[in-house]
């Protein structure tokens, strides 16, 4: 229905003292990820395009909440993750961007789209105008967030009743997304939410390879752009 992240947040992250300043130096290292982690599933594709032997690394399963702490303790050489998920807690542990080597898959040959809005076909058929309105409202909110990130975050914080959200950490997370995921030359030219069919096809091919799908979908099978607002209403 609409693309949320124009660029994928999938990444491999290593601390600066691990001796890993390029993807090729991941060979022979100990990597960690939660079971089912998307970046781990696509590791063989990432390894192939960066010239790394995918079988040379040792993967370890970890609890998501322990991943960053175990990395800085030296239990593992690198982790796979969403950059927006792991970089803020690593910063809180004393490892800011200058103490990390972060290899975004999107910067190393996997020109993947990121998260997207999805809907069940049955719901779409029964509620087309509701879906159209939701997509429009979501993209309008995303525009407002890009233009006024502090105000947008404050609005979300005001809705949080449990007090568990760390505003400084969430502001950092939002800035990472603004800098690396939401905005791209493609978005600047075509607006938020849409796709380039050729690029989406490459995304589908790489995902199908990484997840071992028997058949590669075509863009029309997974993306319906007819519920997007007009392009001029999706500009940033």
CSV table of C-alpha atoms in Angstrom, one decimal:
chain,number,residue,atom,x,y,z
A,1,UNK,CA,0.0,0.0,0.0
A,2,UNK,CA,2.8,2.4,0.9
A,3,UNK,CA,6.5,2.2,1.7
A,4,UNK,CA,7.5,3.5,5.1
A,5,UNK,CA,11.3,3.3,4.8
A,6,UNK,CA,12.6,4.0,1.4
A,7,UNK,CA,15.9,2.4,2.4
A,8,UNK,CA,16.3,-0.8,4.4
A,9,UNK,CA,17.4,-0.5,8.1
A,10,UNK,CA,19.1,-3.9,7.9
A,11,UNK,CA,22.7,-3.7,9.1
A,12,UNK,CA,25.7,-5.4,10.6
A,13,UNK,CA,27.3,-3.5,13.5
A,14,UNK,CA,30.7,-3.9,15.1
A,15,UNK,CA,32.4,-1.9,17.8
A,16,UNK,CA,35.5,0.0,16.8
A,17,UNK,CA,38.0,-2.2,18.7
A,18,UNK,CA,36.8,-5.4,17.0
A,19,UNK,CA,39.1,-4.9,14.0
A,20,UNK,CA,36.2,-4.8,11.6
A,21,UNK,CA,36.2,-1.8,9.4
A,22,UNK,CA,34.8,-3.4,6.2
A,23,UNK,CA,32.4,-6.2,5.5
A,24,UNK,CA,35.3,-8.3,4.2
A,25,UNK,CA,36.8,-8.3,7.7
A,26,UNK,CA,33.7,-10.1,9.0
A,27,UNK,CA,35.2,-13.4,7.7
A,28,UNK,CA,35.8,-15.8,10.5
A,29,UNK,CA,34.1,-13.7,13.1
A,30,UNK,CA,31.4,-14.4,15.7
A,31,UNK,CA,28.1,-12.8,14.9
A,32,UNK,CA,24.9,-12.7,16.9
A,33,UNK,CA,21.2,-12.1,16.2
A,34,UNK,CA,17.8,-13.0,17.6
A,35,UNK,CA,16.2,-16.1,16.0
A,36,UNK,CA,14.4,-15.1,12.8
A,37,UNK,CA,16.2,-11.8,12.5
A,38,UNK,CA,15.8,-10.5,8.9
A,39,UNK,CA,19.3,-9.2,8.6
A,40,UNK,CA,20.6,-12.6,9.6
A,41,UNK,CA,18.3,-14.3,7.1
A,42,UNK,CA,19.7,-12.1,4.3
A,43,UNK,CA,23.3,-12.5,5.4
A,44,UNK,CA,24.1,-15.0,2.6
A,45,UNK,CA,23.0,-12.4,0.0
A,46,UNK,CA,24.9,-9.6,1.8
A,47,UNK,CA,28.0,-11.8,2.0
A,48,UNK,CA,27.8,-12.7,-1.7
A,49,UNK,CA,27.6,-9.1,-2.9
A,50,UNK,CA,30.4,-8.0,-0.6
A,51,UNK,CA,32.8,-10.8,-1.4
A,52,UNK,CA,32.6,-12.6,2.0
A,53,UNK,CA,32.4,-16.4,2.4
A,54,UNK,CA,28.9,-16.7,4.1
A,55,UNK,CA,29.9,-19.9,5.8
A,56,UNK,CA,33.0,-18.5,7.4
A,57,UNK,CA,31.2,-16.7,10.3
A,58,UNK,CA,29.7,-18.3,13.4
A,59,UNK,CA,26.2,-17.2,14.2
A,60,UNK,CA,24.8,-17.2,17.7
A,61,UNK,CA,21.2,-16.8,18.9
A,62,UNK,CA,20.6,-14.0,21.5
A,63,UNK,CA,17.7,-12.4,23.2
A,64,UNK,CA,16.9,-9.1,21.5
A,65,UNK,CA,17.2,-7.2,24.7
A,66,UNK,CA,20.7,-8.6,25.4
A,67,UNK,CA,22.1,-8.2,21.9
A,68,UNK,CA,23.8,-4.8,22.3
A,69,UNK,CA,25.1,-5.4,25.9
A,70,UNK,CA,26.7,-8.7,24.8
A,71,UNK,CA,28.3,-7.0,21.9
A,72,UNK,CA,30.0,-4.3,24.0
A,73,UNK,CA,31.1,-6.9,26.5
A,74,UNK,CA,33.0,-8.7,23.7
A,75,UNK,CA,30.9,-11.8,23.6
A,76,UNK,CA,30.5,-11.4,19.9
A,77,UNK,CA,32.4,-9.5,17.2
A,78,UNK,CA,29.3,-8.1,15.5
A,79,UNK,CA,25.6,-8.2,15.5
A,80,UNK,CA,22.9,-8.0,12.8
A,81,UNK,CA,20.0,-5.6,13.4
A,82,UNK,CA,17.9,-2.7,12.3
A,83,UNK,CA,20.1,0.3,12.6
A,84,UNK,CA,17.3,2.2,14.4
A,85,UNK,CA,16.9,-0.6,16.9
A,86,UNK,CA,20.5,-1.1,18.0
A,87,UNK,CA,22.4,2.2,17.5
A,88,UNK,CA,20.5,4.2,20.3
A,89,UNK,CA,21.0,1.6,23.0
A,90,UNK,CA,24.6,1.2,21.9
A,91,UNK,CA,25.1,4.9,22.3
A,92,UNK,CA,23.6,4.7,25.8
A,93,UNK,CA,26.2,2.0,26.6
A,94,UNK,CA,29.0,4.4,25.6
A,95,UNK,CA,29.3,3.4,22.0
A,96,UNK,CA,28.2,6.3,19.8
A,97,UNK,CA,28.5,6.5,16.0
A,98,UNK,CA,32.2,7.3,16.2
A,99,UNK,CA,32.9,4.1,18.1
A,100,UNK,CA,30.9,1.8,15.7
A,101,UNK,CA,31.3,0.4,12.3
A,102,UNK,CA,27.9,0.1,10.8
A,103,UNK,CA,27.4,-1.7,7.5
A,104,UNK,CA,23.9,-0.9,6.1
A,105,UNK,CA,22.9,-3.5,3.6
A,106,UNK,CA,21.5,-0.6,1.5
A,107,UNK,CA,25.0,0.8,1.2
A,108,UNK,CA,26.5,-2.5,0.2
A,109,UNK,CA,24.7,-3.9,-2.8
A,110,UNK,CA,21.3,-4.7,-1.3
A,111,UNK,CA,19.1,-1.8,-2.6
A,112,UNK,CA,16.2,-3.0,-0.6
A,113,UNK,CA,13.0,-1.1,0.4
A,114,UNK,CA,12.3,-1.1,4.1
A,115,UNK,CA,9.1,-1.5,6.0
A,116,UNK,CA,5.7,-0.9,4.4
A,117,UNK,CA,2.0,-0.6,5.1
A,118,UNK,CA,0.2,-3.8,4.4
A,119,UNK,CA,-3.5,-4.8,4.4
A,120,UNK,CA,-5.4,-8.0,4.0
A,121,UNK,CA,-7.0,-8.3,0.6
A,122,UNK,CA,-10.4,-9.1,2.1
A,123,UNK,CA,-10.3,-6.0,4.3
A,124,UNK,CA,-9.2,-3.9,1.4
A,125,UNK,CA,-12.1,-5.1,-0.8
A,126,UNK,CA,-14.6,-4.3,1.9
A,127,UNK,CA,-13.2,-1.0,3.1
A,128,UNK,CA,-11.4,0.7,0.1
A,129,UNK,CA,-12.1,4.3,1.2
A,130,UNK,CA,-11.1,3.5,4.8
A,131,UNK,CA,-7.8,2.2,3.5
A,132,UNK,CA,-7.3,5.1,1.2
A,133,UNK,CA,-7.9,7.5,4.1
A,134,UNK,CA,-5.5,5.7,6.4
A,135,UNK,CA,-2.7,5.7,3.8
A,136,UNK,CA,-3.3,9.4,3.2
A,137,UNK,CA,-3.3,10.2,6.9
A,138,UNK,CA,-0.2,8.1,7.6
A,139,UNK,CA,1.8,9.8,4.9
A,140,UNK,CA,0.6,13.2,6.0
A,141,UNK,CA,1.9,12.4,9.5
A,142,UNK,CA,5.2,11.3,8.1
A,143,UNK,CA,5.5,14.5,6.2
A,144,UNK,CA,4.9,16.4,9.4
A,145,UNK,CA,7.4,14.3,11.2
A,146,UNK,CA,10.1,15.0,8.6
A,147,UNK,CA,9.4,18.7,8.7
A,148,UNK,CA,9.0,19.0,12.5
A,149,UNK,CA,10.6,16.0,14.2
A,150,UNK,CA,10.8,17.6,17.7
A,151,UNK,CA,7.1,18.5,17.7
A,152,UNK,CA,6.1,15.2,16.3
A,153,UNK,CA,8.0,13.3,18.9
A,154,UNK,CA,6.6,15.5,21.7
A,155,UNK,CA,3.1,14.6,20.5
A,156,UNK,CA,3.9,10.9,20.7
A,157,UNK,CA,5.5,11.3,24.2
A,158,UNK,CA,2.3,13.0,25.4
A,159,UNK,CA,0.3,9.9,24.4
A,160,UNK,CA,2.6,7.6,26.3
A,161,UNK,CA,1.0,6.9,29.6
A,162,UNK,CA,3.4,4.3,31.0
A,163,UNK,CA,6.4,6.7,31.1
A,164,UNK,CA,8.7,4.0,29.7
A,165,UNK,CA,9.8,5.9,26.6
A,166,UNK,CA,13.2,7.5,26.8
A,167,UNK,CA,12.6,10.8,24.9
A,168,UNK,CA,16.3,11.4,24.2
A,169,UNK,CA,16.8,7.9,22.9
A,170,UNK,CA,13.6,8.1,20.8
A,171,UNK,CA,14.8,11.4,19.4
A,172,UNK,CA,18.1,9.8,18.4
A,173,UNK,CA,16.2,6.9,16.9
A,174,UNK,CA,14.0,9.2,14.9
A,175,UNK,CA,17.0,11.2,13.6
A,176,UNK,CA,18.7,8.0,12.4
A,177,UNK,CA,15.6,7.1,10.5
A,178,UNK,CA,15.4,10.6,9.0
A,179,UNK,CA,19.0,10.5,8.0
A,180,UNK,CA,19.2,7.0,6.6
A,181,UNK,CA,15.8,5.6,5.9
A,182,UNK,CA,13.0,8.0,5.1
A,183,UNK,CA,14.7,10.5,2.8
A,184,UNK,CA,16.5,9.6,-0.4
A,185,UNK,CA,16.9,11.0,-3.9
A,186,UNK,CA,14.1,8.8,-5.0
A,187,UNK,CA,11.7,10.2,-2.4
A,188,UNK,CA,12.8,13.7,-3.2
A,189,UNK,CA,11.9,13.2,-6.8
A,190,UNK,CA,8.8,11.0,-6.5
A,191,UNK,CA,7.4,11.7,-3.0
A,192,UNK,CA,6.8,9.4,0.0
A,193,UNK,CA,5.3,6.0,-0.1
A,194,UNK,CA,5.7,4.9,-3.7
A,195,UNK,CA,8.1,2.5,-5.4
A,196,UNK,CA,10.2,2.2,-8.5
A,197,UNK,CA,9.1,-1.0,-10.2
A,198,UNK,CA,12.6,-2.0,-11.3
A,199,UNK,CA,14.1,-1.4,-7.9
A,200,UNK,CA,11.2,-3.3,-6.2
A,201,UNK,CA,11.8,-6.2,-8.5
A,202,UNK,CA,15.5,-6.3,-7.4
A,203,UNK,CA,14.3,-6.2,-3.8
A,204,UNK,CA,12.0,-9.2,-4.4
A,205,UNK,CA,14.8,-11.1,-6.1
A,206,UNK,CA,17.2,-10.6,-3.2
A,207,UNK,CA,14.6,-11.3,-0.6
A,208,UNK,CA,13.5,-14.5,-2.4
A,209,UNK,CA,17.1,-15.7,-2.5
A,210,UNK,CA,17.7,-14.9,1.1
A,211,UNK,CA,14.5,-16.6,2.4
A,212,UNK,CA,14.7,-19.5,0.0
A,213,UNK,CA,11.4,-18.8,-1.8
A,214,UNK,CA,10.5,-21.2,-4.5
A,215,UNK,CA,9.1,-18.4,-6.7
A,216,UNK,CA,10.0,-14.8,-7.1
A,217,UNK,CA,7.0,-12.5,-6.9
A,218,UNK,CA,6.5,-9.7,-9.3
A,219,UNK,CA,5.9,-6.1,-8.1
A,220,UNK,CA,2.2,-6.1,-9.0
A,221,UNK,CA,1.7,-9.1,-6.7
A,222,UNK,CA,3.0,-7.3,-3.6
A,223,UNK,CA,2.5,-3.6,-4.1
A,224,UNK,CA,-0.7,-1.7,-5.0
A,225,UNK,CA,0.0,2.0,-5.4
A,226,UNK,CA,-3.5,2.9,-6.5
A,227,UNK,CA,-4.4,3.9,-2.9
A,228,UNK,CA,-1.6,6.4,-2.6
A,229,UNK,CA,-2.5,10.1,-2.7
A,230,UNK,CA,-1.4,12.0,-5.8
A,231,UNK,CA,2.4,12.5,-6.1
A,232,UNK,CA,2.2,16.2,-5.3
A,233,UNK,CA,0.5,15.5,-2.0
A,234,UNK,CA,3.4,13.1,-1.0
A,235,UNK,CA,6.2,15.6,-1.6
A,236,UNK,CA,8.7,16.4,1.2
